[in-house]
Short mmCIF file of C-alpha atoms in Angstrom, two decimals:
data_model
loop_
_atom_site.label_atom_id
_atom_site.label_comp_id
_atom_site.label_asym_id
_atom_site.label_seq_id
_atom_site.Cartn_x
_atom_site.Cartn_y
_atom_site.Cartn_z
CA UNK A 7 98.77 107.73 101.77
CA UNK A 8 100.26 105.46 99.35
CA UNK A 9 100.26 105.44 95.59
CA UNK A 10 101.19 102.99 92.79
CA UNK A 11 102.80 104.28 89.52
CA UNK A 12 102.82 101.75 86.61
CA UNK A 13 103.86 101.58 82.96
CA UNK A 14 104.76 104.36 80.67
CA UNK A 15 106.78 105.17 77.75
CA UNK A 16 110.44 103.85 77.83
CA UNK A 17 111.97 105.65 74.75
CA UNK A 18 108.96 107.58 73.30
CA UNK A 19 108.15 107.77 69.68
CA UNK A 20 111.49 108.67 68.20
CA UNK A 21 113.67 105.54 68.77
CA UNK A 22 111.54 102.36 69.76
CA UNK A 23 107.98 101.59 70.60
CA UNK A 24 109.22 100.79 73.95
CA UNK A 25 106.70 100.67 76.92
CA UNK A 26 107.19 99.65 80.56
CA UNK A 27 105.66 96.99 82.77
CA UNK A 28 107.30 98.40 85.93
CA UNK A 29 105.29 99.19 89.07
CA UNK A 30 106.52 101.57 91.57
CA UNK A 31 105.09 102.02 95.24
CA UNK A 32 105.31 105.36 96.89
CA UNK A 33 104.67 106.07 100.55
CA UNK A 34 103.36 109.52 101.45
CA UNK A 35 102.94 108.67 105.10
CA UNK A 36 105.81 110.69 106.32
CA UNK A 37 105.13 114.36 106.77
CA UNK A 38 108.43 115.50 105.29
CA UNK A 39 108.18 115.46 101.49
CA UNK A 40 111.95 114.97 101.37
CA UNK A 41 111.51 111.64 103.13
CA UNK A 42 108.93 110.21 100.82
CA UNK A 43 109.84 106.48 100.33
CA UNK A 44 109.75 104.95 96.80
CA UNK A 45 110.62 101.33 95.74
CA UNK A 46 109.99 99.25 92.80
CA UNK A 47 107.80 96.21 93.44
CA UNK A 48 108.84 92.81 92.27
CA UNK A 49 105.53 92.36 90.54
CA UNK A 50 104.88 93.79 86.96
CA UNK A 51 102.00 94.66 84.84
CA UNK A 52 100.67 91.53 82.88
CA UNK A 53 101.18 93.46 79.73
CA UNK A 54 103.68 96.39 79.39
CA UNK A 55 101.92 99.49 78.22
CA UNK A 56 101.27 103.18 78.59
CA UNK A 57 98.36 105.66 78.32
CA UNK A 58 96.10 103.60 80.66
CA UNK A 59 93.01 104.57 82.75
CA UNK A 60 94.23 104.52 86.36
CA UNK A 61 91.77 104.80 89.33
CA UNK A 62 90.99 103.39 92.71
CA UNK A 63 87.51 101.78 93.22
CA UNK A 64 85.42 99.72 95.40
CA UNK A 65 84.83 100.01 99.20
CA UNK A 66 87.47 102.37 100.81
CA UNK A 67 89.25 102.33 97.41
CA UNK A 68 90.25 98.84 98.02
CA UNK A 69 91.15 98.12 94.22
CA UNK A 70 93.59 99.99 91.97
CA UNK A 71 92.97 99.39 88.45
CA UNK A 72 95.20 100.04 85.32
CA UNK A 73 92.82 99.69 82.38
CA UNK A 74 93.42 99.49 78.67
CA UNK A 75 96.32 101.48 77.25
CA UNK A 76 98.84 101.16 74.46
CA UNK A 77 101.16 98.17 74.17
CA UNK A 78 104.02 97.49 71.78
CA UNK A 79 103.23 95.03 69.03
CA UNK A 80 105.54 92.08 68.41
CA UNK A 81 107.71 94.07 65.88
CA UNK A 82 107.93 96.75 68.40
CA UNK A 83 107.65 99.45 65.73
CA UNK A 84 103.99 100.26 66.46
CA UNK A 85 101.49 100.64 69.42
CA UNK A 86 98.23 98.61 69.74
CA UNK A 87 95.42 99.10 72.03
CA UNK A 88 95.16 96.76 74.91
CA UNK A 89 92.05 95.04 76.58
CA UNK A 90 93.92 94.19 79.94
CA UNK A 91 92.95 95.60 83.31
CA UNK A 92 95.55 94.85 85.95
CA UNK A 93 93.91 94.96 89.46
CA UNK A 94 95.73 95.36 92.78
CA UNK A 95 93.70 94.42 95.89
CA UNK A 96 94.89 96.62 98.65
CA UNK A 97 93.33 94.26 101.47
CA UNK A 98 95.21 91.18 100.24
CA UNK A 99 98.00 92.90 98.46
CA UNK A 100 97.40 90.55 95.42
CA UNK A 101 97.63 91.33 91.82
CA UNK A 102 95.19 89.93 89.11
CA UNK A 103 94.27 90.69 85.53
CA UNK A 104 90.92 91.00 83.78
CA UNK A 105 90.04 91.54 80.08
CA UNK A 106 87.76 94.28 79.07
CA UNK A 107 85.01 93.42 76.33
CA UNK A 108 87.27 95.46 73.79
CA UNK A 109 90.72 96.89 73.59
CA UNK A 110 91.06 100.66 74.01
CA UNK A 111 93.70 103.30 74.96
CA UNK A 112 93.15 106.85 76.30
CA UNK A 113 90.03 105.81 78.18
CA UNK A 114 88.53 107.89 80.77
CA UNK A 115 87.10 106.29 83.89
CA UNK A 116 84.92 107.12 86.75
CA UNK A 117 84.48 105.04 90.17
CA UNK A 118 81.09 105.36 91.77
CA UNK A 119 80.19 103.03 94.64
CA UNK A 120 81.02 99.42 93.74
CA UNK A 121 81.16 100.46 89.85
CA UNK A 122 83.73 101.64 87.37
CA UNK A 123 82.66 103.14 84.23
CA UNK A 124 85.02 103.54 81.27
CA UNK A 125 84.01 105.44 77.99
CA UNK A 126 85.90 107.07 74.91
CA UNK A 127 89.28 105.98 74.07
CA UNK A 128 91.11 104.98 70.92
CA UNK A 129 90.76 101.50 69.47
CA UNK A 130 93.90 101.44 67.27
CA UNK A 131 97.06 103.62 67.36
CA UNK A 132 99.84 103.16 65.01
CA UNK A 133 103.08 105.12 64.93
CA UNK A 134 106.22 104.16 63.22
CA UNK A 135 109.46 104.70 65.08
CA UNK A 136 111.48 107.58 63.80
CA UNK A 137 108.54 109.72 62.81
CA UNK A 138 104.87 109.67 62.05
CA UNK A 139 104.00 107.37 59.21
CA UNK A 140 101.47 108.16 56.48
CA UNK A 141 99.18 105.27 57.53
CA UNK A 142 99.05 106.33 61.15
CA UNK A 143 95.42 106.31 62.15
CA UNK A 144 93.20 106.78 65.24
CA UNK A 145 89.99 104.87 65.57
CA UNK A 146 87.90 106.16 68.54
CA UNK A 147 85.87 103.82 70.62
CA UNK A 148 82.14 103.88 70.46
CA UNK A 149 81.32 107.41 71.51
CA UNK A 150 77.68 106.37 72.21
CA UNK A 151 78.63 103.45 74.57
CA UNK A 152 80.43 102.80 77.85
CA UNK A 153 81.71 99.85 79.89
CA UNK A 154 80.85 99.18 83.42
CA UNK A 155 82.75 96.86 85.89
CA UNK A 156 81.20 95.61 89.10
CA UNK A 157 84.03 95.40 91.46
CA UNK A 158 81.82 92.93 93.80
CA UNK A 159 81.81 90.30 91.10
CA UNK A 160 84.68 91.60 88.79
CA UNK A 161 82.10 91.23 85.79
CA UNK A 162 81.77 93.64 82.96
CA UNK A 163 78.52 95.07 81.30
CA UNK A 164 78.56 96.87 77.98
CA UNK A 165 76.03 99.71 77.52
CA UNK A 166 75.78 100.15 73.69
CA UNK A 167 74.37 103.16 71.85
CA UNK A 168 72.83 104.66 75.00
CA UNK A 169 74.61 108.12 75.12
CA UNK A 170 73.36 111.17 73.16
CA UNK A 171 74.56 111.83 69.61
CA UNK A 172 77.14 114.65 69.40
CA UNK A 173 76.35 116.81 66.36
CA UNK A 174 80.03 117.60 65.70
CA UNK A 175 81.00 117.98 61.92
CA UNK A 176 82.94 114.93 60.94
CA UNK A 177 86.65 114.89 59.84
CA UNK A 178 87.07 111.08 60.05
CA UNK A 179 87.13 111.00 63.96
CA UNK A 180 84.44 110.59 66.39
CA UNK A 181 84.27 112.95 69.24
CA UNK A 182 85.98 111.81 72.48
CA UNK A 183 83.95 111.17 75.72
CA UNK A 184 84.97 111.99 79.27
CA UNK A 185 83.53 110.38 82.27
CA UNK A 186 83.36 112.09 85.63
CA UNK A 187 82.17 110.63 89.05
CA UNK A 188 79.44 112.73 90.63
CA UNK A 189 79.09 112.08 94.26
CA UNK A 190 78.22 108.43 95.36
CA UNK A 191 75.68 107.73 92.71
CA UNK A 192 76.13 109.55 89.29
CA UNK A 193 78.60 109.47 86.39
CA UNK A 194 78.53 112.33 83.92
CA UNK A 195 79.39 111.82 80.32
CA UNK A 196 80.79 115.07 78.58
CA UNK A 197 81.69 115.35 74.76
CA UNK A 198 85.26 116.37 73.89
CA UNK A 199 86.62 117.55 70.57
CA UNK A 200 88.51 114.62 69.11
CA UNK A 201 92.30 114.69 69.85
CA UNK A 202 93.57 115.59 66.17
CA UNK A 203 91.03 117.89 64.71
CA UNK A 204 92.26 121.60 64.90
CA UNK A 205 89.33 123.11 63.50
CA UNK A 206 85.49 122.46 63.80
CA UNK A 207 84.51 124.75 60.95
CA UNK A 208 81.94 127.53 60.62
CA UNK A 209 79.08 124.94 61.06
CA UNK A 210 80.29 123.78 64.51
CA UNK A 211 77.49 123.64 67.23
CA UNK A 212 77.68 125.94 70.05
CA UNK A 213 76.71 123.41 72.77
CA UNK A 214 77.21 119.61 73.28
CA UNK A 215 74.77 117.30 75.31
CA UNK A 216 75.66 116.33 78.79
CA UNK A 217 74.47 112.77 79.83
CA UNK A 218 74.30 111.33 83.31
CA UNK A 219 74.32 107.61 84.25
CA UNK A 220 72.63 106.90 87.53
CA UNK A 221 74.13 103.72 89.09
CA UNK A 222 71.32 103.23 91.59
CA UNK A 223 68.45 102.66 89.10
CA UNK A 224 70.86 101.74 86.27
CA UNK A 225 69.68 104.24 83.85
CA UNK A 226 71.17 106.86 81.50
CA UNK A 227 69.59 110.24 81.47
CA UNK A 228 70.22 111.89 78.02
CA UNK A 229 70.88 115.40 77.26
CA UNK A 230 70.11 116.79 80.69
CA UNK A 231 72.12 119.98 79.99
CA UNK A 232 74.45 121.45 77.35
CA UNK A 233 78.19 122.13 77.70
CA UNK A 234 80.03 124.83 75.69
CA UNK A 235 81.73 122.94 72.72
CA UNK A 236 85.39 122.78 73.08
CA UNK A 237 88.33 120.22 73.18
CA UNK A 238 90.58 119.03 75.73
CA UNK A 239 88.85 120.75 78.54
CA UNK A 240 89.04 119.81 82.32
CA UNK A 241 86.40 118.24 84.50
CA UNK A 242 86.16 118.23 88.24
CA UNK A 243 83.29 117.30 90.56
CA UNK A 244 82.50 118.38 94.01
CA UNK A 245 79.65 116.23 95.30
CA UNK A 246 76.96 116.59 92.71
CA UNK A 247 78.30 119.76 91.13
CA UNK A 248 80.25 119.28 87.80
CA UNK A 249 82.62 121.98 86.76
CA UNK A 250 83.83 121.97 83.00
CA UNK A 251 86.55 124.51 82.30
CA UNK A 252 89.00 125.78 79.77
CA UNK A 253 90.26 123.78 76.78
CA UNK A 254 90.63 124.49 73.16
CA UNK A 255 88.26 126.40 71.11
CA UNK A 256 86.59 125.66 67.75
CA UNK A 257 88.87 127.70 65.54
CA UNK A 258 92.17 126.02 65.64
CA UNK A 259 94.96 124.88 67.75
CA UNK A 260 95.70 128.26 69.14
CA UNK A 261 92.23 129.22 69.96
CA UNK A 262 91.96 128.47 73.61
CA UNK A 263 88.68 128.79 75.59
CA UNK A 264 87.99 130.50 78.84
CA UNK A 265 84.48 129.07 79.30
CA UNK A 266 83.41 127.56 82.73
CA UNK A 267 80.25 125.61 82.90
CA UNK A 268 78.94 124.56 86.34
CA UNK A 269 76.10 122.09 86.69
CA UNK A 270 74.26 120.81 89.71
CA UNK A 271 72.90 117.37 89.02
CA UNK A 272 69.83 116.60 90.90
CA UNK A 273 67.75 113.62 89.39
CA UNK A 274 64.54 112.06 90.71
CA UNK A 275 64.95 109.17 93.14
CA UNK A 276 64.77 105.71 91.64
CA UNK A 277 61.44 104.07 91.27
#
């Protein structure tokens, strides 16, 4: 019944590349919403940043993790991706910081059992204050790879080039990946249209591969199903059912999708 709120933009893109390190504690234990208690904690994020991946993981959701994100560089005129993971231990109420194998912002994460899996994301994001600069660039993370954190040891493992190739037409950006937890065992990887492409073109594929990582036997099952191609869709899981809904279609910014895909993931038991 408690939540942590951390980081965020201070002044946005138009005035200063300002990001926050403030951590706010919210107590929802009271039944009356008007009496919800909120307070600023004396602790701060180890690096001020925004657009992090935030989730609870470990046994009973013991750990709260704020991973990656965009931090202001020293000139405070651009944002750069961060490799920091700030960790809050609810049992000891202590904060610590880890370093991911590589810096990335806009990651998607999933917590399954003792593991946290992150994928997708942007390696570099540059925006000049006062407007978009001609050299602004997005470099997406390895769309065929993911990173796993074991919360029992706080050690990272990198799984390189293990996900299915996504046959999207290239406009300079790789497709984005989304990770969704499926029950106590699986992580589903769906392929999303990249953030900045408004049009796939006539040669766009109709379907994209769905991959599933089994945390029990530490194995990736590739292309177990196909999702309808679209961008910025929403995913939600109920036990081992994955629902992929809505999003942007393949014919421009104003082409929105009403597609809903439902998958029941049942894989063979580990050997």
